[in-house]
Coordinates of N, CA, C and O in Angstrom, one line a residue:
M628 N -38.9 53.0 84.3 CA -38.5 51.6 84.5 C -38.7 50.9 83.2 O -39.8 51.0 82.5
N629 N -37.7 50.1 82.7 CA -37.9 49.5 81.4 C -38.7 48.2 81.5 O -39.0 47.7 82.6
D630 N -39.0 47.6 80.4 CA -39.8 46.3 80.3 C -39.2 45.2 81.1 O -39.9 44.5 81.8
F631 N -37.8 45.0 81.0 CA -37.2 43.9 81.7 C -37.5 44.1 83.2 O -37.8 43.1 83.9
S632 N -37.3 45.2 83.8 CA -37.5 45.5 85.2 C -38.9 45.2 85.6 O -39.2 44.6 86.7
I633 N -39.8 45.7 84.8 CA -41.2 45.5 85.1 C -41.6 44.1 85.2 O -42.2 43.6 86.1
Y634 N -41.2 43.3 84.2 CA -41.6 41.9 84.1 C -40.8 41.0 85.1 O -41.3 40.0 85.6
F635 N -39.5 41.4 85.4 CA -38.7 40.7 86.4 C -39.5 40.9 87.8 O -39.6 39.9 88.5
N636 N -39.9 42.1 88.1 CA -40.6 42.3 89.3 C -41.9 41.6 89.4 O -42.4 41.1 90.4
L637 N -42.6 41.5 88.2 CA -43.9 40.8 88.2 C -43.6 39.3 88.5 O -44.4 38.7 89.3
G638 N -42.5 38.7 88.0 CA -42.2 37.3 88.3 C -41.8 37.2 89.7 O -42.2 36.2 90.4
L639 N -41.1 38.1 90.3 CA -40.6 38.1 91.6 C -41.8 38.1 92.6 O -42.0 37.3 93.5
T640 N -42.7 39.1 92.4 CA -43.9 39.2 93.3 C -44.9 38.1 93.0 O -45.7 37.8 93.9
H641 N -44.9 37.5 91.8 CA -45.8 36.4 91.6 C -45.6 35.3 92.5 O -46.5 34.7 93.1
V642 N -44.3 34.9 92.8 CA -43.9 33.8 93.6 C -44.0 34.3 95.1 O -44.5 33.5 96.0
L643 N -43.6 35.5 95.4 CA -43.5 35.9 96.8 C -44.8 36.6 97.3 O -44.8 37.1 98.4
D644 N -45.9 36.5 96.6 CA -47.2 37.0 97.0 C -47.8 36.2 98.1 O -48.2 35.0 97.8
W645 N -47.9 36.7 99.3 CA -48.5 35.9 100.4 C -50.0 35.6 100.2 O -50.5 34.7 100.9
N646 N -50.6 36.3 99.4 CA -52.0 36.0 99.1 C -52.2 34.7 98.2 O -53.2 34.1 98.1
A647 N -51.1 34.4 97.5 CA -51.1 33.2 96.6 C -49.9 32.4 97.0 O -48.9 32.3 96.3
Y648 N -49.9 31.8 98.2 CA -48.8 31.2 98.8 C -48.6 29.7 98.3 O -47.7 29.0 98.9
D649 N -49.3 29.3 97.3 CA -49.1 27.9 96.8 C -47.7 27.7 96.3 O -47.1 26.6 96.5
H650 N -47.0 28.7 95.7 CA -45.6 28.5 95.3 C -44.8 28.2 96.5 O -43.9 27.3 96.5
V651 N -44.9 29.0 97.5 CA -44.1 28.8 98.7 C -44.3 27.4 99.3 O -43.3 26.8 99.7
L652 N -45.6 27.0 99.4 CA -45.8 25.7 100.0 C -45.2 24.6 99.1 O -44.5 23.7 99.7
F653 N -45.3 24.7 97.8 CA -44.7 23.7 96.9 C -43.2 23.7 97.1 O -42.6 22.6 97.2
L654 N -42.6 24.8 97.0 CA -41.1 24.9 97.1 C -40.6 24.4 98.4 O -39.6 23.7 98.5
T655 N -41.3 24.7 99.5 CA -40.9 24.2 100.8 C -41.0 22.7 100.9 O -40.0 22.1 101.3
V656 N -42.1 22.1 100.5 CA -42.2 20.7 100.6 C -41.2 20.0 99.5 O -40.7 18.9 99.8
L657 N -41.0 20.7 98.4 CA -40.1 20.1 97.4 C -38.7 19.9 97.9 O -38.0 18.9 97.6
V658 N -38.2 20.9 98.7 CA -36.8 20.9 99.1 C -36.7 20.5 100.6 O -35.6 20.6 101.2
A659 N -37.8 20.1 101.3 CA -37.7 19.8 102.7 C -36.7 18.7 103.0 O -36.1 18.8 104.1
A660 N -36.5 17.8 102.2 CA -35.5 16.7 102.4 C -34.1 17.0 101.9 O -33.2 16.2 102.0
S661 N -33.9 18.3 101.5 CA -32.6 18.7 100.9 C -31.8 19.4 102.0 O -32.3 20.0 102.9
T662 N -30.5 19.5 101.7 CA -29.6 20.3 102.5 C -28.7 21.1 101.5 O -28.8 21.0 100.3
F663 N -27.9 22.0 102.1 CA -27.0 22.8 101.3 C -26.1 22.0 100.4 O -25.7 22.4 99.3
K664 N -25.8 20.7 100.8 CA -25.0 19.9 100.0 C -25.7 19.4 98.7 O -25.0 19.1 97.7
D665 N -27.0 19.5 98.7 CA -27.8 19.1 97.5 C -28.1 20.3 96.6 O -29.0 20.2 95.8
W666 N -27.3 21.3 96.6 CA -27.6 22.6 95.9 C -27.8 22.4 94.4 O -28.7 23.0 93.8
K667 N -27.0 21.5 93.8 CA -27.2 21.3 92.4 C -28.5 20.7 92.0 O -29.2 21.2 91.1
R668 N -29.0 19.7 92.8 CA -30.3 19.1 92.5 C -31.4 20.1 92.8 O -32.4 20.2 92.0
V669 N -31.2 20.9 93.9 CA -32.3 21.9 94.2 C -32.4 22.9 93.1 O -33.5 23.3 92.7
V670 N -31.3 23.5 92.7 CA -31.3 24.5 91.6 C -31.9 23.9 90.3 O -32.7 24.5 89.6
G671 N -31.6 22.6 90.1 CA -32.2 21.9 88.9 C -33.7 21.8 89.0 O -34.4 22.0 88.1
L672 N -34.2 21.5 90.2 CA -35.7 21.4 90.4 C -36.3 22.7 90.3 O -37.4 22.8 89.6
V673 N -35.7 23.7 90.8 CA -36.3 25.1 90.7 C -36.3 25.5 89.3 O -37.3 26.1 88.8
T674 N -35.3 25.3 88.6 CA -35.2 25.7 87.1 C -36.2 24.9 86.3 O -36.8 25.4 85.4
L675 N -36.4 23.6 86.7 CA -37.4 22.8 86.0 C -38.8 23.4 86.1 O -39.6 23.4 85.2
F676 N -39.1 23.8 87.4 CA -40.4 24.5 87.6 C -40.5 25.7 86.7 O -41.6 25.9 86.1
T677 N -39.5 26.5 86.6 CA -39.5 27.7 85.8 C -39.7 27.4 84.4 O -40.5 28.1 83.7
I678 N -39.1 26.4 83.9 CA -39.3 26.0 82.5 C -40.7 25.5 82.2 O -41.3 25.9 81.2
G679 N -41.3 24.7 83.1 CA -42.7 24.3 83.0 C -43.6 25.5 83.0 O -44.5 25.6 82.2
H680 N -43.4 26.4 83.9 CA -44.2 27.6 84.1 C -44.2 28.5 82.8 O -45.2 28.9 82.3
T681 N -43.0 28.7 82.3 CA -42.8 29.5 81.1 C -43.4 28.8 79.9 O -44.0 29.5 79.0
A682 N -43.2 27.5 79.8 CA -43.8 26.7 78.6 C -45.3 26.9 78.6 O -45.9 27.1 77.5
S683 N -46.0 26.8 79.7 CA -47.4 26.9 79.7 C -47.9 28.3 79.4 O -48.9 28.5 78.7
L684 N -47.1 29.3 79.8 CA -47.4 30.7 79.3 C -47.4 30.8 77.8 O -48.3 31.4 77.2
V685 N -46.4 30.2 77.2 CA -46.3 30.3 75.7 C -47.4 29.5 75.1 O -48.1 30.0 74.2
L686 N -47.7 28.3 75.6 CA -48.8 27.5 75.0 C -50.1 28.2 75.1 O -50.9 28.1 74.2
A687 N -50.4 28.8 76.3 CA -51.7 29.6 76.4 C -51.7 30.8 75.6 O -52.7 31.1 75.0
A688 N -50.6 31.5 75.5 CA -50.6 32.8 74.7 C -50.8 32.6 73.3 O -51.4 33.4 72.6
Y689 N -50.3 31.5 72.7 CA -50.5 31.2 71.3 C -51.7 30.2 71.0 O -51.7 29.6 70.0
D690 N -52.5 30.1 72.0 CA -53.7 29.2 71.9 C -53.4 27.8 71.4 O -54.2 27.2 70.7
V691 N -52.3 27.3 71.8 CA -51.9 25.9 71.5 C -52.7 24.9 72.4 O -53.1 23.9 72.0
L692 N -52.8 25.4 73.7 CA -53.5 24.5 74.7 C -54.3 25.5 75.6 O -53.7 26.4 76.1
A693 N -55.5 25.1 75.9 CA -56.4 25.9 76.8 C -56.8 24.9 77.9 O -57.3 23.8 77.6
V694 N -56.7 25.3 79.1 CA -57.1 24.4 80.2 C -58.0 25.2 81.1 O -57.8 26.4 81.4
S695 N -59.1 24.5 81.6 CA -60.1 25.2 82.4 C -59.4 25.7 83.7 O -58.7 25.0 84.4
G696 N -59.8 27.0 84.0 CA -59.3 27.6 85.2 C -59.6 26.8 86.5 O -58.8 26.7 87.4
S697 N -60.9 26.2 86.6 CA -61.2 25.5 87.8 C -60.4 24.2 87.9 O -60.1 23.8 89.0
L698 N -60.1 23.6 86.8 CA -59.2 22.4 86.8 C -57.8 22.8 87.3 O -57.2 22.1 88.1
I699 N -57.3 23.9 86.8 CA -56.0 24.3 87.2 C -56.0 24.6 88.7 O -55.1 24.2 89.5
E700 N -57.0 25.3 89.2 CA -57.0 25.7 90.7 C -57.2 24.4 91.5 O -56.7 24.4 92.7
F701 N -57.7 23.3 91.0 CA -57.8 22.0 91.7 C -56.4 21.3 91.6 O -56.0 20.7 92.6
L702 N -55.8 21.4 90.5 CA -54.5 20.6 90.3 C -53.4 21.2 91.1 O -52.4 20.5 91.4
I703 N -53.4 22.5 91.3 CA -52.3 23.1 92.1 C -52.1 22.5 93.5 O -51.1 22.0 93.8
P704 N -53.2 22.4 94.3 CA -53.0 21.8 95.6 C -52.7 20.3 95.5 O -52.1 19.7 96.3
V705 N -53.3 19.7 94.4 CA -53.0 18.2 94.2 C -51.5 18.0 94.1 O -50.9 17.1 94.7
S706 N -50.8 18.8 93.3 CA -49.4 18.7 93.1 C -48.6 18.9 94.4 O -47.6 18.2 94.7
I707 N -49.1 19.8 95.2 CA -48.4 20.1 96.5 C -48.6 18.8 97.4 O -47.7 18.4 98.0
L708 N -49.8 18.3 97.4 CA -50.1 17.1 98.3 C -49.3 15.9 97.8 O -48.8 15.1 98.6
I709 N -49.2 15.7 96.5 CA -48.4 14.6 96.0 C -47.0 14.6 96.5 O -46.4 13.7 97.0
T710 N -46.4 15.8 96.4 CA -45.0 16.0 96.9 C -44.9 15.8 98.4 O -44.0 15.2 98.9
A711 N -45.9 16.3 99.1 CA -45.8 16.2 100.6 C -46.0 14.7 101.0 O -45.2 14.2 101.9
F712 N -46.9 14.0 100.4 CA -47.1 12.6 100.7 C -45.8 11.7 100.3 O -45.5 10.8 100.9
Y713 N -45.2 12.1 99.2 CA -44.0 11.5 98.8 C -43.0 11.6 99.9 O -42.3 10.7 100.2
N714 N -42.8 12.8 100.4 CA -41.9 13.0 101.6 C -42.3 12.2 102.8 O -41.4 11.6 103.4
L715 N -43.6 12.1 103.1 CA -44.0 11.3 104.2 C -43.6 9.8 104.1 O -43.1 9.2 105.0
F716 N -43.8 9.3 102.9 CA -43.5 7.9 102.6 C -42.0 7.6 102.4 O -41.6 6.4 102.5
T717 N -41.2 8.6 102.1 CA -39.8 8.3 101.9 C -38.8 8.9 102.9 O -37.6 8.8 102.8
A718 N -39.4 9.6 103.9 CA -38.5 10.3 104.9 C -37.7 9.2 105.6 O -38.2 8.2 106.1
G719 N -36.4 9.5 105.6 CA -35.5 8.6 106.3 C -35.1 7.4 105.5 O -34.3 6.5 106.0
K720 N -35.6 7.2 104.3 CA -35.2 6.1 103.5 C -34.3 6.5 102.4 O -34.3 7.6 101.9
T721 N -33.5 5.5 101.9 CA -32.7 5.8 100.7 C -33.6 5.9 99.5 O -34.4 5.0 99.2
K722 N -33.4 7.0 98.7 CA -34.3 7.2 97.5 C -33.6 6.7 96.3 O -32.9 7.4 95.6
N723 N -33.7 5.4 96.0 CA -33.1 4.8 94.9 C -33.8 5.1 93.6 O -34.8 4.4 93.2
G724 N -33.4 6.1 92.9 CA -34.0 6.5 91.6 C -35.4 7.1 91.7 O -35.9 7.5 90.7
S725 N -36.0 7.2 92.9 CA -37.3 7.8 93.0 C -37.3 9.3 92.8 O -38.3 10.0 92.9
I726 N -36.1 9.9 92.7 CA -36.0 11.4 92.5 C -36.7 11.8 91.2 O -37.2 12.9 91.1
L727 N -36.9 10.8 90.3 CA -37.6 11.1 89.0 C -39.0 11.6 89.3 O -39.5 12.5 88.6
L728 N -39.6 11.1 90.3 CA -41.0 11.5 90.7 C -41.0 13.0 91.0 O -41.9 13.8 90.6
L729 N -40.0 13.4 91.8 CA -39.9 14.9 92.1 C -39.7 15.7 90.9 O -40.3 16.8 90.8
Y730 N -38.9 15.3 89.9 CA -38.7 16.0 88.7 C -40.0 16.1 87.9 O -40.4 17.2 87.4
V731 N -40.7 15.0 87.8 CA -42.0 15.0 87.1 C -43.0 15.9 87.8 O -43.7 16.7 87.1
V732 N -43.2 15.8 89.1 CA -44.1 16.6 89.8 C -43.7 18.1 89.7 O -44.6 19.0 89.6
T733 N -42.5 18.4 89.8 CA -42.0 19.8 89.6 C -42.3 20.3 88.3 O -42.9 21.5 88.2
L734 N -42.1 19.6 87.2 CA -42.4 20.1 85.9 C -44.0 20.2 85.8 O -44.4 21.2 85.2
F735 N -44.7 19.2 86.3 CA -46.2 19.3 86.3 C -46.7 20.5 87.0 O -47.5 21.2 86.5
F736 N -46.2 20.8 88.2 CA -46.6 22.0 88.9 C -46.3 23.2 88.1 O -47.1 24.2 88.1
G737 N -45.1 23.3 87.5 CA -44.7 24.5 86.7 C -45.7 24.7 85.6 O -46.2 25.8 85.4
L738 N -46.0 23.6 84.9 CA -47.0 23.7 83.8 C -48.3 24.2 84.3 O -49.0 25.1 83.7
I739 N -48.8 23.5 85.3 CA -50.2 23.8 85.8 C -50.2 25.3 86.4 O -51.1 26.0 86.0
H740 N -49.2 25.6 87.2 CA -49.3 27.0 87.7 C -49.1 28.0 86.6 O -49.7 29.1 86.7
G741 N -48.3 27.7 85.6 CA -48.2 28.7 84.5 C -49.5 28.9 83.8 O -49.9 30.1 83.5
F742 N -50.3 27.8 83.6 CA -51.6 28.0 83.0 C -52.5 28.8 84.0 O -53.4 29.6 83.5
G743 N -52.4 28.7 85.3 CA -53.2 29.4 86.2 C -52.9 30.9 86.1 O -53.7 31.8 86.4
F744 N -51.7 31.3 85.7 CA -51.3 32.7 85.6 C -51.3 33.3 84.2 O -51.2 34.4 84.0
S745 N -51.6 32.4 83.2 CA -51.4 32.8 81.8 C -52.4 33.9 81.4 O -52.0 34.7 80.6
S746 N -53.6 33.8 81.8 CA -54.6 34.8 81.3 C -54.2 36.2 81.8 O -54.2 37.2 81.0
F747 N -53.7 36.3 83.0 CA -53.2 37.6 83.5 C -52.0 38.1 82.8 O -51.9 39.2 82.3
F748 N -51.0 37.2 82.6 CA -49.8 37.5 81.9 C -50.0 37.9 80.5 O -49.5 38.9 80.0
V749 N -50.8 37.2 79.8 CA -51.1 37.5 78.4 C -51.8 38.9 78.3 O -51.5 39.6 77.4
S750 N -52.7 39.2 79.3 CA -53.4 40.5 79.2 C -52.4 41.6 79.4 O -52.7 42.7 78.9
T751 N -51.3 41.4 80.1 CA -50.3 42.5 80.3 C -49.5 42.7 79.0 O -48.9 43.8 78.9
T752 N -49.4 41.7 78.2 CA -48.5 41.9 77.0 C -49.3 42.4 75.8 O -48.7 42.7 74.8
G753 N -50.6 42.4 75.9 CA -51.4 42.8 74.7 C -51.6 41.7 73.7 O -51.2 40.6 73.9
S754 N -52.2 42.1 72.6 CA -52.5 41.1 71.5 C -51.2 40.8 70.7 O -50.3 41.6 70.7
G755 N -51.2 39.7 70.0 CA -50.1 39.4 69.1 C -49.0 38.5 69.8 O -47.9 38.4 69.3
G756 N -49.4 37.9 70.9 CA -48.4 37.0 71.5 C -47.6 37.6 72.6 O -47.7 38.8 72.9
I757 N -46.6 36.8 73.0 CA -45.7 37.3 74.1 C -44.4 37.7 73.5 O -43.8 37.0 72.7
E758 N -43.9 38.8 74.0 CA -42.6 39.3 73.6 C -41.6 38.5 74.4 O -41.7 38.3 75.6
V759 N -40.5 38.0 73.7 CA -39.5 37.2 74.3 C -38.8 37.8 75.5 O -38.6 37.2 76.5
L760 N -38.5 39.1 75.4 CA -37.8 39.8 76.4 C -38.7 39.9 77.7 O -38.2 39.6 78.8
R761 N -40.0 40.1 77.5 CA -40.9 40.1 78.7 C -41.0 38.8 79.3 O -41.0 38.6 80.5
L762 N -41.1 37.7 78.5 CA -41.2 36.4 79.0 C -39.9 36.0 79.7 O -40.0 35.4 80.8
L763 N -38.8 36.3 79.2 CA -37.5 36.0 79.8 C -37.4 36.8 81.1 O -36.9 36.2 82.1
A764 N -37.7 38.0 81.2 CA -37.6 38.8 82.4 C -38.6 38.2 83.5 O -38.2 38.1 84.7
F765 N -39.7 37.8 83.1 CA -40.7 37.2 84.0 C -40.1 35.9 84.6 O -40.2 35.6 85.8
A766 N -39.6 35.1 83.7 CA -39.0 33.8 84.1 C -37.8 34.0 85.0 O -37.6 33.3 86.0
V767 N -37.0 35.0 84.8 CA -35.8 35.2 85.6 C -36.3 35.7 87.0 O -35.8 35.4 88.1
G768 N -37.4 36.5 87.0 CA -38.0 37.0 88.3 C -38.5 35.8 89.1 O -38.3 35.7 90.3
I769 N -39.2 34.9 88.4 CA -39.7 33.7 89.1 C -38.5 32.9 89.7 O -38.6 32.4 90.8
E770 N -37.5 32.7 88.9 CA -36.3 31.9 89.3 C -35.7 32.5 90.5 O -35.4 31.9 91.5
A771 N -35.5 33.8 90.5 CA -34.9 34.6 91.6 C -35.7 34.4 92.9 O -35.2 34.1 94.0
A772 N -37.0 34.6 92.8 CA -37.9 34.5 93.9 C -37.9 33.1 94.5 O -37.9 32.9 95.7
Q773 N -37.9 32.1 93.6 CA -37.9 30.7 94.1 C -36.6 30.4 94.8 O -36.6 29.7 95.8
L774 N -35.5 30.9 94.3 CA -34.2 30.7 95.0 C -34.2 31.3 96.3 O -33.6 30.8 97.3
I775 N -34.8 32.5 96.5 CA -34.9 33.1 97.8 C -35.7 32.2 98.8 O -35.3 32.0 99.9
V776 N -36.8 31.7 98.3 CA -37.7 30.8 99.2 C -36.8 29.5 99.5 O -36.8 29.1 100.7
V777 N -36.2 28.9 98.6 CA -35.4 27.7 98.8 C -34.3 28.0 99.8 O -34.0 27.2 100.7
L778 N -33.6 29.1 99.6 CA -32.5 29.5 100.5 C -33.0 29.6 102.0 O -32.4 29.1 102.9
I779 N -34.2 30.2 102.2 CA -34.8 30.3 103.5 C -35.1 28.9 104.1 O -34.8 28.6 105.2
V780 N -35.7 28.1 103.2 CA -36.1 26.7 103.7 C -34.8 25.9 104.1 O -34.8 25.3 105.1
L781 N -33.8 26.0 103.2 CA -32.5 25.3 103.5 C -31.9 25.8 104.8 O -31.3 25.1 105.6
L782 N -32.0 27.1 105.0 CA -31.4 27.7 106.2 C -32.2 27.3 107.4 O -31.5 26.9 108.5
L783 N -33.5 27.3 107.4 CA -34.3 26.8 108.5 C -34.0 25.3 108.8 O -33.9 24.9 109.9
A784 N -33.8 24.5 107.7 CA -33.5 23.1 107.9 C -32.2 22.9 108.6 O -32.0 22.1 109.5
F785 N -31.2 23.7 108.2 CA -29.9 23.7 108.8 C -30.0 24.1 110.3 O -29.4 23.4 111.2
I786 N -30.7 25.1 110.6 CA -30.9 25.6 112.0 C -31.5 24.5 112.8 O -31.1 24.1 113.9
F787 N -32.7 23.9 112.4 CA -33.4 22.9 113.2 C -32.6 21.6 113.3 O -32.7 21.0 114.3
Q788 N -31.9 21.2 112.2 CA -31.2 20.0 112.3 C -29.9 20.1 113.0 O -29.5 19.1 113.6
N789 N -29.2 21.2 112.9 CA -27.9 21.3 113.5 C -27.8 22.0 114.8 O -27.0 21.7 115.7
I790 N -28.7 23.0 115.0 CA -28.7 23.7 116.3 C -29.6 23.1 117.3 O -29.3 22.8 118.4
F791 N -30.9 22.8 116.8 CA -31.9 22.2 117.7 C -31.9 20.7 117.7 O -32.6 20.0 118.4
R792 N -31.0 20.1 116.9 CA -30.7 18.6 116.8 C -32.0 17.8 116.5 O -32.2 16.7 116.9
L793 N -32.8 18.4 115.6 CA -34.0 17.7 115.1 C -33.4 16.8 113.9 O -32.7 17.3 113.1
S794 N -33.8 15.5 113.9 CA -33.3 14.6 112.9 C -33.9 15.1 111.5 O -34.9 15.7 111.5
K795 N -33.1 14.8 110.5 CA -33.6 15.1 109.1 C -34.9 14.5 108.9 O -35.8 15.1 108.3
R796 N -35.1 13.2 109.3 CA -36.4 12.5 109.1 C -37.5 13.2 109.7 O -38.6 13.5 109.2
D797 N -37.3 13.6 111.0 CA -38.4 14.3 111.7 C -38.7 15.7 111.1 O -39.8 16.1 111.0
W798 N -37.6 16.4 110.7 CA -37.8 17.7 110.0 C -38.7 17.5 108.8 O -39.7 18.3 108.6
V799 N -38.4 16.5 107.9 CA -39.2 16.3 106.7 C -40.6 15.9 107.1 O -41.5 16.4 106.4
L800 N -40.8 15.1 108.1 CA -42.1 14.7 108.5 C -42.9 15.9 109.0 O -44.1 16.0 108.6
I801 N -42.3 16.7 109.8 CA -43.0 17.8 110.4 C -43.4 18.8 109.3 O -44.6 19.3 109.2
I802 N -42.5 19.2 108.5 CA -42.7 20.2 107.4 C -43.8 19.7 106.5 O -44.7 20.4 106.1
S803 N -43.7 18.4 106.1 CA -44.7 17.8 105.1 C -46.0 17.8 105.7 O -47.0 18.1 105.1
A804 N -46.1 17.4 107.0 CA -47.4 17.4 107.7 C -48.1 18.8 107.8 O -49.3 18.9 107.6
I805 N -47.3 19.8 108.1 CA -47.8 21.1 108.2 C -48.3 21.6 106.8 O -49.4 22.1 106.7
I806 N -47.5 21.3 105.8 CA -48.0 21.7 104.4 C -49.2 20.9 104.0 O -50.1 21.5 103.4
I807 N -49.3 19.7 104.4 CA -50.6 18.9 104.1 C -51.7 19.6 104.8 O -52.8 19.9 104.1
G808 N -51.5 20.0 106.0 CA -52.6 20.7 106.8 C -53.0 22.0 106.1 O -54.2 22.4 106.1
L809 N -52.0 22.7 105.6 CA -52.3 24.0 104.9 C -52.9 23.9 103.5 O -53.6 24.8 103.0
T810 N -52.6 22.7 102.9 CA -53.1 22.5 101.5 C -54.5 21.9 101.4 O -55.2 22.2 100.5
I811 N -54.9 21.1 102.4 CA -56.2 20.5 102.3 C -57.3 21.5 102.2 O -58.2 21.3 101.4
P812 N -57.3 22.6 102.9 CA -58.4 23.6 102.7 C -58.4 24.2 101.3 O -59.4 24.5 100.7
M813 N -57.2 24.4 100.7 CA -57.1 24.8 99.3 C -57.8 23.8 98.4 O -58.5 24.2 97.5
L814 N -57.5 22.6 98.6 CA -58.1 21.5 97.8 C -59.6 21.5 98.0 O -60.3 21.4 97.0
R815 N -60.1 21.6 99.2 CA -61.5 21.6 99.4 C -62.2 22.8 98.7 O -63.3 22.7 98.2
E816 N -61.6 24.0 98.8 CA -62.1 25.2 98.2 C -62.2 25.1 96.7 O -63.1 25.7 96.0
N817 N -61.3 24.3 96.1 CA -61.2 24.2 94.6 C -61.7 22.8 94.1 O -61.3 22.5 92.9
W818 N -62.3 22.0 94.9 CA -62.8 20.7 94.5 C -63.7 20.8 93.3 O -64.6 21.6 93.2
I819 N -63.4 20.0 92.3 CA -64.1 20.0 91.0 C -65.1 18.9 90.8 O -65.8 18.9 89.9
L820 N -64.9 17.8 91.6 CA -65.7 16.6 91.3 C -67.1 16.7 92.0 O -67.4 17.3 92.9

């Protein structure tokens, strides 16, 4: 297996690892208010996450920025909760320009989560920094895995809203509430104050 395949699979399994389901929670709550008609915005959000994740790997690999692991583990559930509460407060309302908050939180989560994974990733590449091909393969694997998660969430939204006739507002409220319930224990476990 060549380097591209190895690092692509590493990116893929990094997102789809059920032992580290924070990615799935964030992506689910991020696109909970979206439909298939919003595919361009959804792909943009997913790609923005990947850019943030990749940027933090580079910053950590070249010792440009170091962030405490305990702070990172605390900030990951915080970013999920911010997005979920955003959904709760905006469900069923017209979002006039507030989409910017989703872009900022998405980039923030990507940066934070990338720092959370940077020590492992850098250890797999050895000393001397990150090879561009490996970093690219990892980023493409992350992007592919995220698109799989998003496709599943959009498909579930379609089923619940069109077949079971759950309103979009109720769908967003239910999904966001479930994710808040799943994220609060993560926040308590990683509380730093």
